[in-house]
Coordinates of C-alpha atoms in Angstrom, one line a residue:
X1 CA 138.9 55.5 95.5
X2 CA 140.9 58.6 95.5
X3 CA 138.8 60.1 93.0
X4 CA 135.4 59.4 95.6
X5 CA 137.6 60.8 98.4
X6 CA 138.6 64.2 96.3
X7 CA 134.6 64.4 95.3
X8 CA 133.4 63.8 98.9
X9 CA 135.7 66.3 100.3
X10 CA 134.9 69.1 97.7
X11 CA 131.1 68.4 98.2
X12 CA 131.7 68.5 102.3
X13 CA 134.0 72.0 101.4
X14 CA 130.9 73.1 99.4
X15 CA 128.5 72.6 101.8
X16 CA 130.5 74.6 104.7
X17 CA 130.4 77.5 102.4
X18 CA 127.2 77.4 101.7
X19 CA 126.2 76.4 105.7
X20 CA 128.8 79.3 106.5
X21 CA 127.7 82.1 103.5
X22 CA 123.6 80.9 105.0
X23 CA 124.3 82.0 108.8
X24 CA 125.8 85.2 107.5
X25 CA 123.2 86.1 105.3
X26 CA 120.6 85.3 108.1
X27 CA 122.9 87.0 111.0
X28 CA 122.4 89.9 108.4
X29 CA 119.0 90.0 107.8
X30 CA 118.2 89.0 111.8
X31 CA 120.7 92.1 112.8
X32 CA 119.0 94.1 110.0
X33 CA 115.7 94.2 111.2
X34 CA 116.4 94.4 114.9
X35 CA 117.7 97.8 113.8
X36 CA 114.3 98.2 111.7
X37 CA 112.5 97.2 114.8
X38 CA 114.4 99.4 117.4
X39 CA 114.3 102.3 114.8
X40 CA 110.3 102.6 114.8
X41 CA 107.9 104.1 117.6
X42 CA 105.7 102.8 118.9
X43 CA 102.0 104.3 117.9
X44 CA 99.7 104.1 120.0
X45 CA 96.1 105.2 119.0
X46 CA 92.5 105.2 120.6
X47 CA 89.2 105.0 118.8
X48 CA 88.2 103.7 114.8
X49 CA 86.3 106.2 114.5
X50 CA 86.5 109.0 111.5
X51 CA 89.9 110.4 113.0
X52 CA 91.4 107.6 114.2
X53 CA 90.5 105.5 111.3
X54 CA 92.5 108.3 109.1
X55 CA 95.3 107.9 110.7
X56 CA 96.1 104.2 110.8
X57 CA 95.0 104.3 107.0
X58 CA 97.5 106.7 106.2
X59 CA 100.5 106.9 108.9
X60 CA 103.9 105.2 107.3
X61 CA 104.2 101.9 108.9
X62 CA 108.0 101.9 107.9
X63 CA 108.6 104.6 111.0
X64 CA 105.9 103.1 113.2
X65 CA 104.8 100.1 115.1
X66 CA 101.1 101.0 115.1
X67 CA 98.4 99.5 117.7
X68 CA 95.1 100.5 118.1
X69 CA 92.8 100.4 121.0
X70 CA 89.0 100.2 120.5
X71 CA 85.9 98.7 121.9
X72 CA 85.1 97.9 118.1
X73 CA 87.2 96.3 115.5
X74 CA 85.5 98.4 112.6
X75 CA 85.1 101.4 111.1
X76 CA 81.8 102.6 110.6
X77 CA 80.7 105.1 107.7
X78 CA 78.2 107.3 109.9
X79 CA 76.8 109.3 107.2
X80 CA 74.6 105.9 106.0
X81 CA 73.9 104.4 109.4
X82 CA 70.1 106.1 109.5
X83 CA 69.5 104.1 106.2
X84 CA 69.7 100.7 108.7
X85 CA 67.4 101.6 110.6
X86 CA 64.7 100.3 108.5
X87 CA 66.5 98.4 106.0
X88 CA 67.3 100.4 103.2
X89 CA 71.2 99.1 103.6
X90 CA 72.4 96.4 105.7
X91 CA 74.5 96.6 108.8
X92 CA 77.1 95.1 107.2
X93 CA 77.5 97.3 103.9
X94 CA 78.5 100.3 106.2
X95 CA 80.8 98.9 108.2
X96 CA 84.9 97.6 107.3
X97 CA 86.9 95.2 109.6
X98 CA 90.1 97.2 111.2
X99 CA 92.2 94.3 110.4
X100 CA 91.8 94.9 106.7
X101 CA 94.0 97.6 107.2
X102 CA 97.1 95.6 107.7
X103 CA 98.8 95.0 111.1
X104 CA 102.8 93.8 111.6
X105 CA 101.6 91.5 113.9
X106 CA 98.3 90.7 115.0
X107 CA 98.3 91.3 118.4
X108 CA 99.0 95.2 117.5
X109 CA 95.5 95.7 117.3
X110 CA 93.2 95.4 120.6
X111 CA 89.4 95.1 121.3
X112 CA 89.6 96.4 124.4
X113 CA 88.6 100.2 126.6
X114 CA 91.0 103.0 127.9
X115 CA 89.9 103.3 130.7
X116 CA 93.2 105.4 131.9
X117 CA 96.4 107.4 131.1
X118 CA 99.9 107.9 132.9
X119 CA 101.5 110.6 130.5
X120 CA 104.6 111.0 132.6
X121 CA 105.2 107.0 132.2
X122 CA 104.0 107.0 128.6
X123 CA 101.6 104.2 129.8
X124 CA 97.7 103.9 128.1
X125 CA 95.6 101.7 131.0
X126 CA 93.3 99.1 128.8
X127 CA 90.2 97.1 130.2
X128 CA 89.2 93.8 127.6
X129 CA 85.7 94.3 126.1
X130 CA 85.8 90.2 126.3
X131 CA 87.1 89.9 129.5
X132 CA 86.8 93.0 131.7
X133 CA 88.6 91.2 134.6
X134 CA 91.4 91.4 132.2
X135 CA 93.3 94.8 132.4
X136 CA 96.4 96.0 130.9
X137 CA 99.3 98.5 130.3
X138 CA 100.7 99.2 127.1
X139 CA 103.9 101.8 126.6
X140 CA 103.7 104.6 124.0
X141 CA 105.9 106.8 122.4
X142 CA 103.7 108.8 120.4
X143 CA 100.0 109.2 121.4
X144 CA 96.6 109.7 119.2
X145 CA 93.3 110.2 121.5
X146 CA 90.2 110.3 118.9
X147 CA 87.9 108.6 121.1
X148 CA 84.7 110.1 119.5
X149 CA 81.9 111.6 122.1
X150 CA 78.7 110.4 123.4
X151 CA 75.2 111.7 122.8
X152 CA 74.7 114.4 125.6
X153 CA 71.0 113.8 127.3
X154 CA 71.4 117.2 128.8
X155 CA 70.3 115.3 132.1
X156 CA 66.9 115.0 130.8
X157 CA 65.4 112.3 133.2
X158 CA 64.8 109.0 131.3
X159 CA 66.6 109.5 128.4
X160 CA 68.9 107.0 129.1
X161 CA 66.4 104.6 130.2
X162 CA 64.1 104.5 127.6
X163 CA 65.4 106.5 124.6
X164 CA 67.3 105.2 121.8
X165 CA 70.6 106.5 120.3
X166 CA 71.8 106.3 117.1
X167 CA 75.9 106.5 117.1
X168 CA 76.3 102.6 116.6
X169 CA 75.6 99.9 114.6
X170 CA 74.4 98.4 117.8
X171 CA 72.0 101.3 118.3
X172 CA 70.5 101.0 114.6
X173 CA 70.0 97.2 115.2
X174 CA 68.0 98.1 118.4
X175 CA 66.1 100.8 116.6
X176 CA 65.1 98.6 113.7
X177 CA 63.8 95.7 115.9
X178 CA 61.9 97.9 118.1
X179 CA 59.9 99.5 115.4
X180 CA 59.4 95.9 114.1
X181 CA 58.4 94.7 117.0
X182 CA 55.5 98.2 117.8
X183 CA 54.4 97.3 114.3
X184 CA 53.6 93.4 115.2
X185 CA 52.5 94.2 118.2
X186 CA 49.9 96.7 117.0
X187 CA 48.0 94.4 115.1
X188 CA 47.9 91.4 118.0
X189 CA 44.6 91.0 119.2
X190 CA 43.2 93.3 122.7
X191 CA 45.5 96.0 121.4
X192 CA 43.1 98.5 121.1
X193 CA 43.1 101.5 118.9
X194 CA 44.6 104.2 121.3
X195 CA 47.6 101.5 122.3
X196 CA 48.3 100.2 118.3
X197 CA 48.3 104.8 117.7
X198 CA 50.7 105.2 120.5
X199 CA 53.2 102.0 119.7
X200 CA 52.9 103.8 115.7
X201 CA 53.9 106.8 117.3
X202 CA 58.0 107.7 117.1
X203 CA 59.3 110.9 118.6
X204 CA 62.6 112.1 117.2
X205 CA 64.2 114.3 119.7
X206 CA 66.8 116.7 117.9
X207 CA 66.8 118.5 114.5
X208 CA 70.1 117.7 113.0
X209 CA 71.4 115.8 110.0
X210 CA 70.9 113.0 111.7
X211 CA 67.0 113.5 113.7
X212 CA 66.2 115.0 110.0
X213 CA 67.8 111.8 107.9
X214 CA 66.2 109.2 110.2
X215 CA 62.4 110.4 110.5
X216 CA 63.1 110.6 106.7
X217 CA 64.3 107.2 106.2
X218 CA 61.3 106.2 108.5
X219 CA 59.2 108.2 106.4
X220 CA 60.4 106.3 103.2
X221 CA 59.8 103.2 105.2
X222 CA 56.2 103.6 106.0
X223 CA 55.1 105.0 102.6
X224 CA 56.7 102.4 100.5
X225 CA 56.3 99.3 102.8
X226 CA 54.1 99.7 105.1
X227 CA 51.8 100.5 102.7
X228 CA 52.3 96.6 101.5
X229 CA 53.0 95.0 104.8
X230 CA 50.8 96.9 107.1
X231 CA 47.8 98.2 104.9
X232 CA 45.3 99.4 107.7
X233 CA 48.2 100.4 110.2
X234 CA 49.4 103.0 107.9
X235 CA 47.1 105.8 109.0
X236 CA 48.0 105.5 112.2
X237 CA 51.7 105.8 111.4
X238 CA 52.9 109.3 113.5
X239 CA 56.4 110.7 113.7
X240 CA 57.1 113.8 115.7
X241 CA 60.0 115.8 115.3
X242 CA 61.2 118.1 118.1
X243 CA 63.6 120.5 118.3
X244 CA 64.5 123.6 120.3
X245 CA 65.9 125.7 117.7
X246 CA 65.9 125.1 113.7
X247 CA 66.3 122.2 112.2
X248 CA 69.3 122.0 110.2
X249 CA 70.8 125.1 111.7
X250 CA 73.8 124.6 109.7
X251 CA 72.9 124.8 106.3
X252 CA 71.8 127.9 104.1
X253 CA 68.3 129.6 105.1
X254 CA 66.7 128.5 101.8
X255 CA 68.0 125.0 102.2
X256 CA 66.9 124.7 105.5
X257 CA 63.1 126.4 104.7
X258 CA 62.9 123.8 102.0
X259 CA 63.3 121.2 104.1
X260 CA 60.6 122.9 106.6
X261 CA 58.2 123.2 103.8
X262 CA 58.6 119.5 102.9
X263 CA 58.3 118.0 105.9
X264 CA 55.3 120.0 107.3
X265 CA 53.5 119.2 103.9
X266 CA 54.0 115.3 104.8
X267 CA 50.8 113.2 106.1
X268 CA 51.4 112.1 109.4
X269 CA 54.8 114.5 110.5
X270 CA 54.8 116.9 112.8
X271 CA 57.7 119.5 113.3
X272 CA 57.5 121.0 117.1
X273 CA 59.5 123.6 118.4
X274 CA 60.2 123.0 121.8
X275 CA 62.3 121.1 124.7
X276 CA 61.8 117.9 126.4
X277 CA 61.7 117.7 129.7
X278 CA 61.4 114.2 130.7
X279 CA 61.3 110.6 128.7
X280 CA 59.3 108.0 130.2
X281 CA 58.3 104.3 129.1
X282 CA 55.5 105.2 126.7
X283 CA 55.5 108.9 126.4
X284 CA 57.2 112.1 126.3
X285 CA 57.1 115.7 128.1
X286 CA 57.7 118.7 126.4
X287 CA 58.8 122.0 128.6
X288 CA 54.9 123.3 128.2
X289 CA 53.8 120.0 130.2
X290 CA 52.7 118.3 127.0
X291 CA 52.7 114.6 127.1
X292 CA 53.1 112.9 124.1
X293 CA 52.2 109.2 124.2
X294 CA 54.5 107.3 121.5
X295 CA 56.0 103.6 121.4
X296 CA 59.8 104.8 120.4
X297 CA 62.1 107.9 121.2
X298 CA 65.5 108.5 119.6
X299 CA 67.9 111.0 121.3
X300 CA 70.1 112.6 118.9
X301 CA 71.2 115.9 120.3
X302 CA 74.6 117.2 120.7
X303 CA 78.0 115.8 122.6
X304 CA 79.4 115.4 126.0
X305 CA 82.8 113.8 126.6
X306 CA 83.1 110.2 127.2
X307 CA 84.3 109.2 130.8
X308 CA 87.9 108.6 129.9
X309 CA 88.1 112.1 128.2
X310 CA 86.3 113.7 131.0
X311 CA 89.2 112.3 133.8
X312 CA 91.7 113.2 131.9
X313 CA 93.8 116.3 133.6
X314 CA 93.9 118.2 130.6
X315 CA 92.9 121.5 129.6
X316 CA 89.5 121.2 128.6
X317 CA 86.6 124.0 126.5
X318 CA 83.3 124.4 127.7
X319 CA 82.1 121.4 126.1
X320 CA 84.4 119.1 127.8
X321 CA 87.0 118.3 125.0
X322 CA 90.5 118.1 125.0
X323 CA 92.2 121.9 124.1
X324 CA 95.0 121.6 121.4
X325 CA 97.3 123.7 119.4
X326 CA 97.5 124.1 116.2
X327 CA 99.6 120.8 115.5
X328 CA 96.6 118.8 117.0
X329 CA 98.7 118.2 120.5
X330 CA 97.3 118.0 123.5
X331 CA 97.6 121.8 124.9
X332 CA 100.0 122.0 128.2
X333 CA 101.3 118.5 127.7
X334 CA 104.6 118.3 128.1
X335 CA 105.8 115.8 126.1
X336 CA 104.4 116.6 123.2
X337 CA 103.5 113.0 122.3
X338 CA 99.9 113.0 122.8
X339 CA 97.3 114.2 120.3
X340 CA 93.8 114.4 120.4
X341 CA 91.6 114.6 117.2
X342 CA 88.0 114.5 116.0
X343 CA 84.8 115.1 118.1
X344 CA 87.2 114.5 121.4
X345 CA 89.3 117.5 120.9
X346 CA 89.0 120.8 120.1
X347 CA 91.8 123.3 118.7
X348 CA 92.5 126.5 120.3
X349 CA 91.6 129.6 118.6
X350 CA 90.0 127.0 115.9
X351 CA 86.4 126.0 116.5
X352 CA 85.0 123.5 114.1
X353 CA 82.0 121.7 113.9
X354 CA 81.9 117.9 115.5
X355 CA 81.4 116.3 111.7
X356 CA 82.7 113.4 110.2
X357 CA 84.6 115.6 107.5
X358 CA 86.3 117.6 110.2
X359 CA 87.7 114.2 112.1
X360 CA 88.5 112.5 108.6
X361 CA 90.9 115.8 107.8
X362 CA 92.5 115.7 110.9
X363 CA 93.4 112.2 111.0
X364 CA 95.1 112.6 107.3
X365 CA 96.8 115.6 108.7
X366 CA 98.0 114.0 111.7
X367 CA 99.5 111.3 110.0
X368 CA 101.6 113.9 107.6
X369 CA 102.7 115.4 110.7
X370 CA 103.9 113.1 112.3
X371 CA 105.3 111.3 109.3
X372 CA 107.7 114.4 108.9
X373 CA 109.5 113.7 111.9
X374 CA 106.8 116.4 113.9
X375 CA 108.3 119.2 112.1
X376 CA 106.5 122.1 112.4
X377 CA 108.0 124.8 110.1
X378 CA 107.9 121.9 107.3
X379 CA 103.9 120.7 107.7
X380 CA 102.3 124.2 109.5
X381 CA 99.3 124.1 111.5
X382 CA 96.3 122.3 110.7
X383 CA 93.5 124.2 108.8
X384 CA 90.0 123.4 107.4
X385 CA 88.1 124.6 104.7
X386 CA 84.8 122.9 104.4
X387 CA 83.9 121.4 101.7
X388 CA 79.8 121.5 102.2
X389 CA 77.0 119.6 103.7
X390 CA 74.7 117.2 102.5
X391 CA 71.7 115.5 103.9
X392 CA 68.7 113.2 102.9
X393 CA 64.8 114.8 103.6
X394 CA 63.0 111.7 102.3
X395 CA 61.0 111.2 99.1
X396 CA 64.5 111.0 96.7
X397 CA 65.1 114.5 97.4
X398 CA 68.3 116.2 99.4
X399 CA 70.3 118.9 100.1
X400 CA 73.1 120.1 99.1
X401 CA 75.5 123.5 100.7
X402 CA 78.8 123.4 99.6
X403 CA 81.1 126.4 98.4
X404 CA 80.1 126.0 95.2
X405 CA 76.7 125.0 95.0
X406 CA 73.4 125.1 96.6
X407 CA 70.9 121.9 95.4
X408 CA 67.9 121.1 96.6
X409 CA 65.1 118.3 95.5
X410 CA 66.4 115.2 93.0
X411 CA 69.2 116.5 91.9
X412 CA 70.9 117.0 95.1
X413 CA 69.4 113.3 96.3
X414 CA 71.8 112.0 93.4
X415 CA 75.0 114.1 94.3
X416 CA 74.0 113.0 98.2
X417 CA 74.2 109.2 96.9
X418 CA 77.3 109.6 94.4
X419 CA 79.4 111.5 97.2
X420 CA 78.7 109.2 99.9
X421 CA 79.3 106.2 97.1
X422 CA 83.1 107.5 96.8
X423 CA 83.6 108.2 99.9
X424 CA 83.1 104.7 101.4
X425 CA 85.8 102.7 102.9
X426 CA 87.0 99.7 100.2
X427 CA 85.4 98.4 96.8
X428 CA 83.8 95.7 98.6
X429 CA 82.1 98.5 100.2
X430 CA 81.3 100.4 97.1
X431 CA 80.0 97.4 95.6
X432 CA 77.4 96.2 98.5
X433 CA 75.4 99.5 98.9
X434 CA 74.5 99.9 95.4
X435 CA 73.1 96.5 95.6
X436 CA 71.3 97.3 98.7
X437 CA 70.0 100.3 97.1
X438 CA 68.5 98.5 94.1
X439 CA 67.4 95.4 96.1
X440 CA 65.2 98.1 98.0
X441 CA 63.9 99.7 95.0
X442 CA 63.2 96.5 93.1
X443 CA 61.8 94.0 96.1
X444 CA 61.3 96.6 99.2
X445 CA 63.5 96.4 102.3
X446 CA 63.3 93.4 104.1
X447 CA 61.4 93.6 107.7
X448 CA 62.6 90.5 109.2
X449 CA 63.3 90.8 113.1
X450 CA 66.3 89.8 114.1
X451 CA 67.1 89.3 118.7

């Protein structure tokens, strides 16, 4: 009996200790991160576009609670969103979820709008993309503003009515369908011939990268599909580029006059130099008082600040961005806790072009920067050296201008495609667009319409 007693009593003395050594060892851990907890910031950033997108992939979560604020809860690799547009890739092989980049908690990342900012409160004002009744404060200590731009219409009249943009998935999805749906439509009987040439008819309004890479995707499209799909439609088929300037002004002359030479020599592709003046349901005017009759008009011409970049009371430039120094913060601020980065901003005595590379740099600078503690005499100011420009003409042939090299034709189309290839997102990424790409040379690119 006294034995049982003895053993019952250790056990009890045992379990006390262990009870007792438990709570301390928790107390510990509890009181430990507290401390971890009060010791980080809180980082607050805007946008998941190519700057913003940068940072949260590379910013040490150890020093900061990080929360994001976007109307989208991906990041979308712009350089391959023309190839949508008629199927070549699918939406879905460009795009990667937010969340895949790892959050503390999950309500540190938020589909909602800025829609305002109280710098001397450290306060970001948020509107719910779900709910817009729903609105919202949320307290920074450090700020990133990369917000992207919008397509400027210039104030053309009817641009925003009836052309089509092509910044967003959302906007290739649109595009796709509609020249879907002027296809179908075109053969539907007491569509005459004049109506199924104007509905075949696409006007591409602005000769950049991204005017250029489209009407050559479309190009592609109707050469290697709707020769198949639409046999006697495919002499109809029209695409009109027009542009003010040059196309391509960016790259080298010879680059540039090879991709003149190519698309001039293409059945069916016109290159205009002029302005448009006004975009109405079913046609076009140029500045001569042309009126082009088509069935589809995409915008893609230059930038103008979004509204919550254009009521900010910051120094702005000419073009409506945000002015910075040299550490990418907001210029005259005087916190210094807000930054502004990619096609938002704009770096005094600095001016760079609006391109994805630019805004990718930036964000991976930023992060650095402000992983150091913000010190400047440690990081230096932020500097860019370009490392080229590439872009698709249609017909497996490219360009490429970088420091080193100058391609044109095939070759070029392969470095195009390999650089793009490494530069996406994740391997799941990497994996689904050489799949598209083969699926499309082997079967054709699939012309379902999807509402």
């Amino acid at each position: 009996m006294g034995i049982q007693r003895f053993i019952i009593i250790s056990s009890r003395s045992k379990l006390l200790r262990l009870h007792s050594n438990y709570s301390s060892s928790t107390c510990k851990k509890s009181t430990s991160s507290a401390v971890d907890t009060a010791s980080r910031k809180k980082l607050v950033i805007l946008g998941t576009g190519w700057s913003s997108y940068s940072v949260l992939k590379t910013i040490d979560k150890k020093l900061f609670d990080v929360i994001v604020v976007s109307p989208r809860n991906h990041f979308l690799f712009t350089p391959l969103l023309a190839s949508t547009t008629v199927g070549t890739l699918e939406f879905r092989s460009i795009i990667e979820p937010v969340r895949n980049t790892g959050f503390r908690e999950s309500a540190h990342f938020h589909l909602s709008y800025a829609h305002g900012l109280d710098p001397d409160k450290q306060l970001v004002h948020c509107t719910s993309v779900l709910q817009p009744d729903l609105t919202y404060s949320l307290q920074y200590d450090k700020l990133v503003i990369g917000i992207g731009a919008l397509t400027n219409t210039f104030g053309v009249p009817g641009v925003d009515e009836h052309a089509y943009f092509l910044k967003e998935v959302g906007d290739a999805r649109r595009i796709r369908n509609r020249i879907l749906a002027n296809f179908e439509l075109s053969v539907q009987p007491k569509i005459d011939k004049s109506e199924s040439a104007r509905l075949l008819h696409t006007v591409i309004v602005g000769g950049g990268p991204t005017g250029v890479e489209f009407g050559s995707e479309l190009y592609d499209f109707v050469q290697q599909d709707v020769a198949r799909f639409y046999k006697q439609q495919q002499k109809q088929v029209k695409v009109t580029l027009v542009e003010s300037n040059q196309i391509l002004s960016f790259f080298d002359d010879r680059l540039r006059q090879y991709a003149e030479k190519k698309i001039k020599q293409r059945k069916g592709f016109q290159l205009m130099q002029s302005a448009v003046i006004k975009v109405d349901k079913d046609s076009v005017t140029l500045k001569d008082g042309t009126v082009i009759p088509c069935g589809l008009v995409v915008w893609s011409t230059g930038l103008s600040p979004r509204p919550f970049t254009r009521d900010l009371d910051f120094t702005k430039s000419g073009a409506g961005q945000i002015m910075t120094d040299g550490f990418l913060r907001v210029k005259d601020e005087k916190s210094k806790n807000i930054f502004a980065i990619g096609d938002c901003a704009e770096i005094d005595d600095l001016h760079l072009p609006c391109t994805a590379q630019v805004a990718e740099r930036q964000g991976r600078y930023l992060s650095k920067f402000l992983n150091s503690g913000c010190e400047e005499a440690k990081i230096g100011p932020f500097t860019f050296k370009s490392m080229g420009m590439l872009a698709y003409i249609g017909s497996y042939e490219g360009l490429s201008d970088t420091p080193a090299i100058k391609l044109k034709g095939v070759p070029s189309w392969f470095l195009w495609r390999s650089a793009y290839l490494t530069r996406l997102g994740s391997w799941r990424l990497r994996m689904q667009v050489p799949l598209d790409w083969t699926k499309t040379l082997l079967f054709g690119r699939d012309i379902s319409r999807l509402e």
